Amino acid sequence: MDEKTSPRKRPAERPPAAPPAAGADVRASDADRDRVLEILREALAEGRLDAGEHAERIDAACRAGTVGELRPLVRDLPDGRETAARSGRPASGGCGDDVIAVFGGASRKGRRRAGARTNAFALFGGVEIDLTEALFERRELVVNATAVFGGIKIKVPENVTLRGSGSGILGGYDVEARESADPDAPVVVVRGAAVFGGVEAKAERGKRLRNLRR
């Protein structure tokens, strides 16, 4: 069969480009970041991540602007894909205030504005968060506290509500929960883990917010 009569071969068709993952470009909300931070906290406590990896991913989660940037941070962790894929309301306020101590100390104290969340991380160091003179901008303040071979101490006024959840792995995790008699009082929620370290949260006697309805 000569060249004139031989059938011409069609060029191979390229497979269609994979569409972007649904919701990847959606702006990350505070709820999206909180879900990822919770997965990372559990991964550290279970030994799936070491302290260095945990710190890097926490920082990346707080800097993430979209849901697509959050997904890779938990993709290799249990339930990470489904959790990071969820999208919530638009972001408003980011990951909050970061207090990090690595082979040293860090603190937040005095009369200052306290936002919706504070992220505390202590690695061979100590963190102190004193909220007794803080100006609460939100009804609820969440403190994400992770201590690895270090310690985190949190003080709150005695007339606010203090709640907590977390775990100590060969360490101590102690939140002295209390409910304020005033239903309008701010609520401080402490979440986290202590691995060969300690997390302590309690009300400071004699320290009270003057105006609970600020």
PDB file of C-alpha atoms in Angstrom:
ATOM      1  CA  MET A   1       0.000   0.000   0.000  1.00  0.00           C
ATOM      2  CA  ASP A   2       1.543   3.302  -1.112  1.00  0.00           C
ATOM      3  CA  GLU A   3       1.613   6.596   0.828  1.00  0.00           C
ATOM      4  CA  LYS A   4      -1.324   8.036  -1.155  1.00  0.00           C
ATOM      5  CA  THR A   5      -3.709   5.262  -0.231  1.00  0.00           C
ATOM      6  CA  SER A   6      -2.476   4.465   3.294  1.00  0.00           C
ATOM      7  CA  PRO A   7      -4.713   5.847   6.048  1.00  0.00           C
ATOM      8  CA  ARG A   8      -3.289   8.729   7.960  1.00  0.00           C
ATOM      9  CA  LYS A   9      -2.818   8.334  11.682  1.00  0.00           C
ATOM     10  CA  ARG A  10      -4.655  10.821  13.769  1.00  0.00           C
ATOM     11  CA  PRO A  11      -2.575  12.582  16.395  1.00  0.00           C
ATOM     12  CA  ALA A  12      -3.169  11.234  19.874  1.00  0.00           C
ATOM     13  CA  GLU A  13      -5.734  13.256  21.714  1.00  0.00           C
ATOM     14  CA  ARG A  14      -4.582  14.826  24.923  1.00  0.00           C
ATOM     15  CA  PRO A  15      -6.655  13.958  27.939  1.00  0.00           C
ATOM     16  CA  PRO A  16      -8.706  16.898  29.162  1.00  0.00           C
ATOM     17  CA  ALA A  17      -7.108  18.888  31.936  1.00  0.00           C
ATOM     18  CA  ALA A  18      -8.343  17.954  35.344  1.00  0.00           C
ATOM     19  CA  PRO A  19     -10.714  20.577  36.681  1.00  0.00           C
ATOM     20  CA  PRO A  20      -9.641  22.361  39.835  1.00  0.00           C
ATOM     21  CA  ALA A  21     -10.850  20.762  43.038  1.00  0.00           C
ATOM     22  CA  ALA A  22     -14.269  22.008  44.029  1.00  0.00           C
ATOM     23  CA  GLY A  23     -14.040  24.911  46.387  1.00  0.00           C
ATOM     24  CA  ALA A  24     -10.238  25.160  46.209  1.00  0.00           C
ATOM     25  CA  ASP A  25     -10.382  28.855  45.360  1.00  0.00           C
ATOM     26  CA  VAL A  26     -12.940  29.641  48.048  1.00  0.00           C
ATOM     27  CA  ARG A  27     -11.604  32.016  50.683  1.00  0.00           C
ATOM     28  CA  ALA A  28     -10.830  30.143  53.907  1.00  0.00           C
ATOM     29  CA  SER A  29     -12.970  31.016  56.901  1.00  0.00           C
ATOM     30  CA  ASP A  30     -12.016  31.030  60.565  1.00  0.00           C
ATOM     31  CA  ALA A  31     -14.006  27.793  60.949  1.00  0.00           C
ATOM     32  CA  ASP A  32     -11.969  26.157  58.144  1.00  0.00           C
ATOM     33  CA  ARG A  33      -8.710  27.087  59.839  1.00  0.00           C
ATOM     34  CA  ASP A  34      -9.950  25.922  63.229  1.00  0.00           C
ATOM     35  CA  ARG A  35     -10.801  22.487  61.813  1.00  0.00           C
ATOM     36  CA  VAL A  36      -7.308  22.164  60.341  1.00  0.00           C
ATOM     37  CA  LEU A  37      -5.664  23.335  63.579  1.00  0.00           C
ATOM     38  CA  GLU A  38      -7.640  20.707  65.485  1.00  0.00           C
ATOM     39  CA  ILE A  39      -6.463  17.932  63.129  1.00  0.00           C
ATOM     40  CA  LEU A  40      -2.857  19.097  63.499  1.00  0.00           C
ATOM     41  CA  ARG A  41      -3.182  19.155  67.287  1.00  0.00           C
ATOM     42  CA  GLU A  42      -4.476  15.583  67.304  1.00  0.00           C
ATOM     43  CA  ALA A  43      -1.702  14.494  64.934  1.00  0.00           C
ATOM     44  CA  LEU A  44       0.944  15.909  67.279  1.00  0.00           C
ATOM     45  CA  ALA A  45      -0.627  14.204  70.297  1.00  0.00           C
ATOM     46  CA  GLU A  46      -0.766  10.854  68.464  1.00  0.00           C
ATOM     47  CA  GLY A  47       2.840  11.103  67.262  1.00  0.00           C
ATOM     48  CA  ARG A  48       1.953  11.424  63.577  1.00  0.00           C
ATOM     49  CA  LEU A  49       3.800  14.755  63.421  1.00  0.00           C
ATOM     50  CA  ASP A  50       6.903  15.828  65.301  1.00  0.00           C
ATOM     51  CA  ALA A  51       7.142  19.241  66.946  1.00  0.00           C
ATOM     52  CA  GLY A  52       8.933  20.851  64.007  1.00  0.00           C
ATOM     53  CA  GLU A  53       6.437  19.620  61.413  1.00  0.00           C
ATOM     54  CA  HIS A  54       3.551  20.673  63.640  1.00  0.00           C
ATOM     55  CA  ALA A  55       4.934  24.208  64.047  1.00  0.00           C
ATOM     56  CA  GLU A  56       5.469  24.580  60.281  1.00  0.00           C
ATOM     57  CA  ARG A  57       1.951  23.439  59.440  1.00  0.00           C
ATOM     58  CA  ILE A  58       0.375  25.615  62.123  1.00  0.00           C
ATOM     59  CA  ASP A  59       2.129  28.646  60.651  1.00  0.00           C
ATOM     60  CA  ALA A  60       1.059  27.699  57.115  1.00  0.00           C
ATOM     61  CA  ALA A  61      -2.547  27.203  58.230  1.00  0.00           C
ATOM     62  CA  CYS A  62      -2.676  30.652  59.768  1.00  0.00           C
ATOM     63  CA  ARG A  63      -1.270  32.201  56.587  1.00  0.00           C
ATOM     64  CA  ALA A  64      -3.565  30.275  54.214  1.00  0.00           C
ATOM     65  CA  GLY A  65      -5.940  32.450  52.246  1.00  0.00           C
ATOM     66  CA  THR A  66      -7.998  29.768  50.496  1.00  0.00           C
ATOM     67  CA  VAL A  67      -9.407  26.313  51.225  1.00  0.00           C
ATOM     68  CA  GLY A  68      -7.066  24.936  48.561  1.00  0.00           C
ATOM     69  CA  GLU A  69      -4.055  26.100  50.578  1.00  0.00           C
ATOM     70  CA  LEU A  70      -5.351  24.325  53.682  1.00  0.00           C
ATOM     71  CA  ARG A  71      -5.918  20.917  52.085  1.00  0.00           C
ATOM     72  CA  PRO A  72      -2.259  19.872  51.624  1.00  0.00           C
ATOM     73  CA  LEU A  73      -1.569  20.515  55.316  1.00  0.00           C
ATOM     74  CA  VAL A  74      -3.813  17.646  56.432  1.00  0.00           C
ATOM     75  CA  ARG A  75      -4.041  15.479  53.324  1.00  0.00           C
ATOM     76  CA  ASP A  76      -1.756  12.818  54.827  1.00  0.00           C
ATOM     77  CA  LEU A  77      -3.625  12.755  58.162  1.00  0.00           C
ATOM     78  CA  PRO A  78      -6.768  10.819  59.185  1.00  0.00           C
ATOM     79  CA  ASP A  79      -9.955  12.520  57.973  1.00  0.00           C
ATOM     80  CA  GLY A  80      -7.846  15.379  56.687  1.00  0.00           C
ATOM     81  CA  ARG A  81      -9.196  15.458  53.153  1.00  0.00           C
ATOM     82  CA  GLU A  82     -12.850  15.671  54.098  1.00  0.00           C
ATOM     83  CA  THR A  83     -12.296  18.170  56.886  1.00  0.00           C
ATOM     84  CA  ALA A  84     -10.084  20.542  54.916  1.00  0.00           C
ATOM     85  CA  ALA A  85     -12.434  20.393  51.942  1.00  0.00           C
ATOM     86  CA  ARG A  86     -15.331  21.911  53.831  1.00  0.00           C
ATOM     87  CA  SER A  87     -15.886  25.595  53.402  1.00  0.00           C
ATOM     88  CA  GLY A  88     -17.575  27.939  55.837  1.00  0.00           C
ATOM     89  CA  ARG A  89     -18.492  31.583  55.944  1.00  0.00           C
ATOM     90  CA  PRO A  90     -16.062  34.188  54.590  1.00  0.00           C
ATOM     91  CA  ALA A  91     -12.954  34.819  56.641  1.00  0.00           C
ATOM     92  CA  SER A  92     -13.012  37.589  59.171  1.00  0.00           C
ATOM     93  CA  GLY A  93     -10.063  37.976  61.433  1.00  0.00           C
ATOM     94  CA  GLY A  94      -7.632  35.302  60.308  1.00  0.00           C
ATOM     95  CA  CYS A  95      -5.959  32.959  62.783  1.00  0.00           C
ATOM     96  CA  GLY A  96      -5.646  35.605  65.454  1.00  0.00           C
ATOM     97  CA  ASP A  97      -2.699  36.314  67.719  1.00  0.00           C
ATOM     98  CA  ASP A  98       0.263  33.896  67.666  1.00  0.00           C
ATOM     99  CA  VAL A  99       2.366  33.523  70.814  1.00  0.00           C
ATOM    100  CA  ILE A 100       5.323  31.212  70.153  1.00  0.00           C
ATOM    101  CA  ALA A 101       8.200  30.276  72.444  1.00  0.00           C
ATOM    102  CA  VAL A 102      10.994  28.012  71.188  1.00  0.00           C
ATOM    103  CA  PHE A 103      13.872  27.563  73.631  1.00  0.00           C
ATOM    104  CA  GLY A 104      12.753  30.804  75.256  1.00  0.00           C
ATOM    105  CA  GLY A 105       9.762  32.681  76.602  1.00  0.00           C
ATOM    106  CA  ALA A 106       6.867  34.730  75.232  1.00  0.00           C
ATOM    107  CA  SER A 107       3.950  36.497  76.853  1.00  0.00           C
ATOM    108  CA  ARG A 108       0.830  38.544  76.287  1.00  0.00           C
ATOM    109  CA  LYS A 109      -0.281  40.662  79.216  1.00  0.00           C
ATOM    110  CA  GLY A 110      -1.493  44.101  80.252  1.00  0.00           C
ATOM    111  CA  ARG A 111      -4.320  46.237  78.928  1.00  0.00           C
ATOM    112  CA  ARG A 112      -4.779  45.200  75.328  1.00  0.00           C
ATOM    113  CA  ARG A 113      -7.483  44.139  72.915  1.00  0.00           C
ATOM    114  CA  ALA A 114      -8.155  40.408  72.778  1.00  0.00           C
ATOM    115  CA  GLY A 115      -9.666  39.147  69.534  1.00  0.00           C
ATOM    116  CA  ALA A 116     -11.494  35.936  68.690  1.00  0.00           C
ATOM    117  CA  ARG A 117      -8.545  33.565  69.112  1.00  0.00           C
ATOM    118  CA  THR A 118      -4.993  33.213  70.359  1.00  0.00           C
ATOM    119  CA  ASN A 119      -2.614  30.451  69.245  1.00  0.00           C
ATOM    120  CA  ALA A 120       0.011  29.539  71.847  1.00  0.00           C
ATOM    121  CA  PHE A 121       2.879  27.139  71.104  1.00  0.00           C
ATOM    122  CA  ALA A 122       5.716  26.307  73.507  1.00  0.00           C
ATOM    123  CA  LEU A 123       8.641  24.098  72.493  1.00  0.00           C
ATOM    124  CA  PHE A 124      11.301  23.802  75.191  1.00  0.00           C
ATOM    125  CA  GLY A 125      10.059  27.186  76.359  1.00  0.00           C
ATOM    126  CA  GLY A 126       7.315  28.975  78.231  1.00  0.00           C
ATOM    127  CA  VAL A 127       4.285  31.043  77.252  1.00  0.00           C
ATOM    128  CA  GLU A 128       2.218  33.237  79.556  1.00  0.00           C
ATOM    129  CA  ILE A 129      -1.148  34.655  78.506  1.00  0.00           C
ATOM    130  CA  ASP A 130      -2.625  37.055  81.045  1.00  0.00           C
ATOM    131  CA  LEU A 131      -6.162  38.159  80.201  1.00  0.00           C
ATOM    132  CA  THR A 132      -6.959  39.799  83.537  1.00  0.00           C
ATOM    133  CA  GLU A 133      -6.659  43.309  82.073  1.00  0.00           C
ATOM    134  CA  ALA A 134      -7.651  42.516  78.498  1.00  0.00           C
ATOM    135  CA  LEU A 135     -10.405  44.261  76.556  1.00  0.00           C
ATOM    136  CA  PHE A 136     -12.554  41.483  75.091  1.00  0.00           C
ATOM    137  CA  GLU A 137     -13.679  42.394  71.568  1.00  0.00           C
ATOM    138  CA  ARG A 138     -15.759  39.221  71.142  1.00  0.00           C
ATOM    139  CA  ARG A 139     -18.087  37.314  73.413  1.00  0.00           C
ATOM    140  CA  GLU A 140     -15.929  34.206  72.970  1.00  0.00           C
ATOM    141  CA  LEU A 141     -12.151  33.915  72.917  1.00  0.00           C
ATOM    142  CA  VAL A 142     -10.567  30.610  71.877  1.00  0.00           C
ATOM    143  CA  VAL A 143      -7.018  29.824  73.003  1.00  0.00           C
ATOM    144  CA  ASN A 144      -5.332  27.012  71.069  1.00  0.00           C
ATOM    145  CA  ALA A 145      -2.541  25.863  73.386  1.00  0.00           C
ATOM    146  CA  THR A 146       0.111  23.280  72.490  1.00  0.00           C
ATOM    147  CA  ALA A 147       3.073  22.603  74.775  1.00  0.00           C
ATOM    148  CA  VAL A 148       5.888  20.223  73.815  1.00  0.00           C
ATOM    149  CA  PHE A 149       8.601  19.927  76.449  1.00  0.00           C
ATOM    150  CA  GLY A 150       7.431  23.356  77.587  1.00  0.00           C
ATOM    151  CA  GLY A 151       4.707  25.125  79.505  1.00  0.00           C
ATOM    152  CA  ILE A 152       1.758  27.424  78.836  1.00  0.00           C
ATOM    153  CA  LYS A 153       0.027  29.360  81.599  1.00  0.00           C
ATOM    154  CA  ILE A 154      -3.260  31.196  81.022  1.00  0.00           C
ATOM    155  CA  LYS A 155      -4.860  33.606  83.507  1.00  0.00           C
ATOM    156  CA  VAL A 156      -8.393  34.979  83.216  1.00  0.00           C
ATOM    157  CA  PRO A 157     -10.504  37.361  85.351  1.00  0.00           C
ATOM    158  CA  GLU A 158     -12.506  35.557  88.000  1.00  0.00           C
ATOM    159  CA  ASN A 159     -15.859  36.829  86.709  1.00  0.00           C
ATOM    160  CA  VAL A 160     -15.617  35.363  83.178  1.00  0.00           C
ATOM    161  CA  THR A 161     -16.542  31.860  82.032  1.00  0.00           C
ATOM    162  CA  LEU A 162     -13.622  29.466  81.513  1.00  0.00           C
ATOM    163  CA  ARG A 163     -14.004  26.201  79.587  1.00  0.00           C
ATOM    164  CA  GLY A 164     -11.522  23.766  78.158  1.00  0.00           C
ATOM    165  CA  SER A 165     -10.824  20.526  76.344  1.00  0.00           C
ATOM    166  CA  GLY A 166      -7.563  18.807  75.591  1.00  0.00           C
ATOM    167  CA  SER A 167      -5.181  16.070  76.617  1.00  0.00           C
ATOM    168  CA  GLY A 168      -1.870  15.521  78.333  1.00  0.00           C
ATOM    169  CA  ILE A 169       0.506  12.917  76.922  1.00  0.00           C
ATOM    170  CA  LEU A 170       3.149  12.277  79.561  1.00  0.00           C
ATOM    171  CA  GLY A 171       2.398  15.819  80.641  1.00  0.00           C
ATOM    172  CA  GLY A 172      -0.197  17.872  82.466  1.00  0.00           C
ATOM    173  CA  TYR A 173      -3.266  19.560  81.007  1.00  0.00           C
ATOM    174  CA  ASP A 174      -5.285  21.426  83.623  1.00  0.00           C
ATOM    175  CA  VAL A 175      -8.124  23.850  82.923  1.00  0.00           C
ATOM    176  CA  GLU A 176     -10.034  24.946  86.026  1.00  0.00           C
ATOM    177  CA  ALA A 177     -13.435  25.351  84.380  1.00  0.00           C
ATOM    178  CA  ARG A 178     -15.910  27.841  85.845  1.00  0.00           C
ATOM    179  CA  GLU A 179     -19.187  29.425  84.778  1.00  0.00           C
ATOM    180  CA  SER A 180     -19.802  33.116  85.333  1.00  0.00           C
ATOM    181  CA  ALA A 181     -22.968  34.134  87.136  1.00  0.00           C
ATOM    182  CA  ASP A 182     -23.481  36.835  84.499  1.00  0.00           C
ATOM    183  CA  PRO A 183     -24.853  35.463  81.194  1.00  0.00           C
ATOM    184  CA  ASP A 184     -23.239  38.371  79.328  1.00  0.00           C
ATOM    185  CA  ALA A 185     -19.734  37.593  80.584  1.00  0.00           C
ATOM    186  CA  PRO A 186     -17.015  36.730  78.035  1.00  0.00           C
ATOM    187  CA  VAL A 187     -16.257  33.038  77.510  1.00  0.00           C
ATOM    188  CA  VAL A 188     -12.648  31.836  77.285  1.00  0.00           C
ATOM    189  CA  VAL A 189     -12.280  28.378  75.699  1.00  0.00           C
ATOM    190  CA  VAL A 190      -8.910  26.630  75.972  1.00  0.00           C
ATOM    191  CA  ARG A 191      -8.153  23.787  73.565  1.00  0.00           C
ATOM    192  CA  GLY A 192      -4.922  21.914  73.026  1.00  0.00           C
ATOM    193  CA  ALA A 193      -2.457  19.325  74.191  1.00  0.00           C
ATOM    194  CA  ALA A 194       0.589  18.936  76.394  1.00  0.00           C
ATOM    195  CA  VAL A 195       3.279  16.489  75.306  1.00  0.00           C
ATOM    196  CA  PHE A 196       6.011  16.098  77.921  1.00  0.00           C
ATOM    197  CA  GLY A 197       4.922  19.562  79.041  1.00  0.00           C
ATOM    198  CA  GLY A 198       2.132  21.415  80.757  1.00  0.00           C
ATOM    199  CA  VAL A 199      -0.878  23.606  80.007  1.00  0.00           C
ATOM    200  CA  GLU A 200      -2.611  25.388  82.878  1.00  0.00           C
ATOM    201  CA  ALA A 201      -5.583  27.767  82.758  1.00  0.00           C
ATOM    202  CA  LYS A 202      -7.315  29.262  85.770  1.00  0.00           C
ATOM    203  CA  ALA A 203      -9.022  32.370  87.124  1.00  0.00           C
ATOM    204  CA  GLU A 204      -6.875  34.901  88.978  1.00  0.00           C
ATOM    205  CA  ARG A 205      -8.286  35.760  92.373  1.00  0.00           C
ATOM    206  CA  GLY A 206      -9.064  39.409  92.901  1.00  0.00           C
ATOM    207  CA  LYS A 207      -8.942  40.205  89.178  1.00  0.00           C
ATOM    208  CA  ARG A 208     -12.320  41.131  87.722  1.00  0.00           C
ATOM    209  CA  LEU A 209     -13.608  42.793  84.580  1.00  0.00           C
ATOM    210  CA  ARG A 210     -15.262  46.053  85.529  1.00  0.00           C
ATOM    211  CA  ASN A 211     -17.651  46.147  82.595  1.00  0.00           C
ATOM    212  CA  LEU A 212     -18.812  42.759  81.296  1.00  0.00           C
ATOM    213  CA  ARG A 213     -20.976  44.390  78.624  1.00  0.00           C
ATOM    214  CA  ARG A 214     -18.170  46.335  76.974  1.00  0.00           C
TER     215      ARG A 214
END
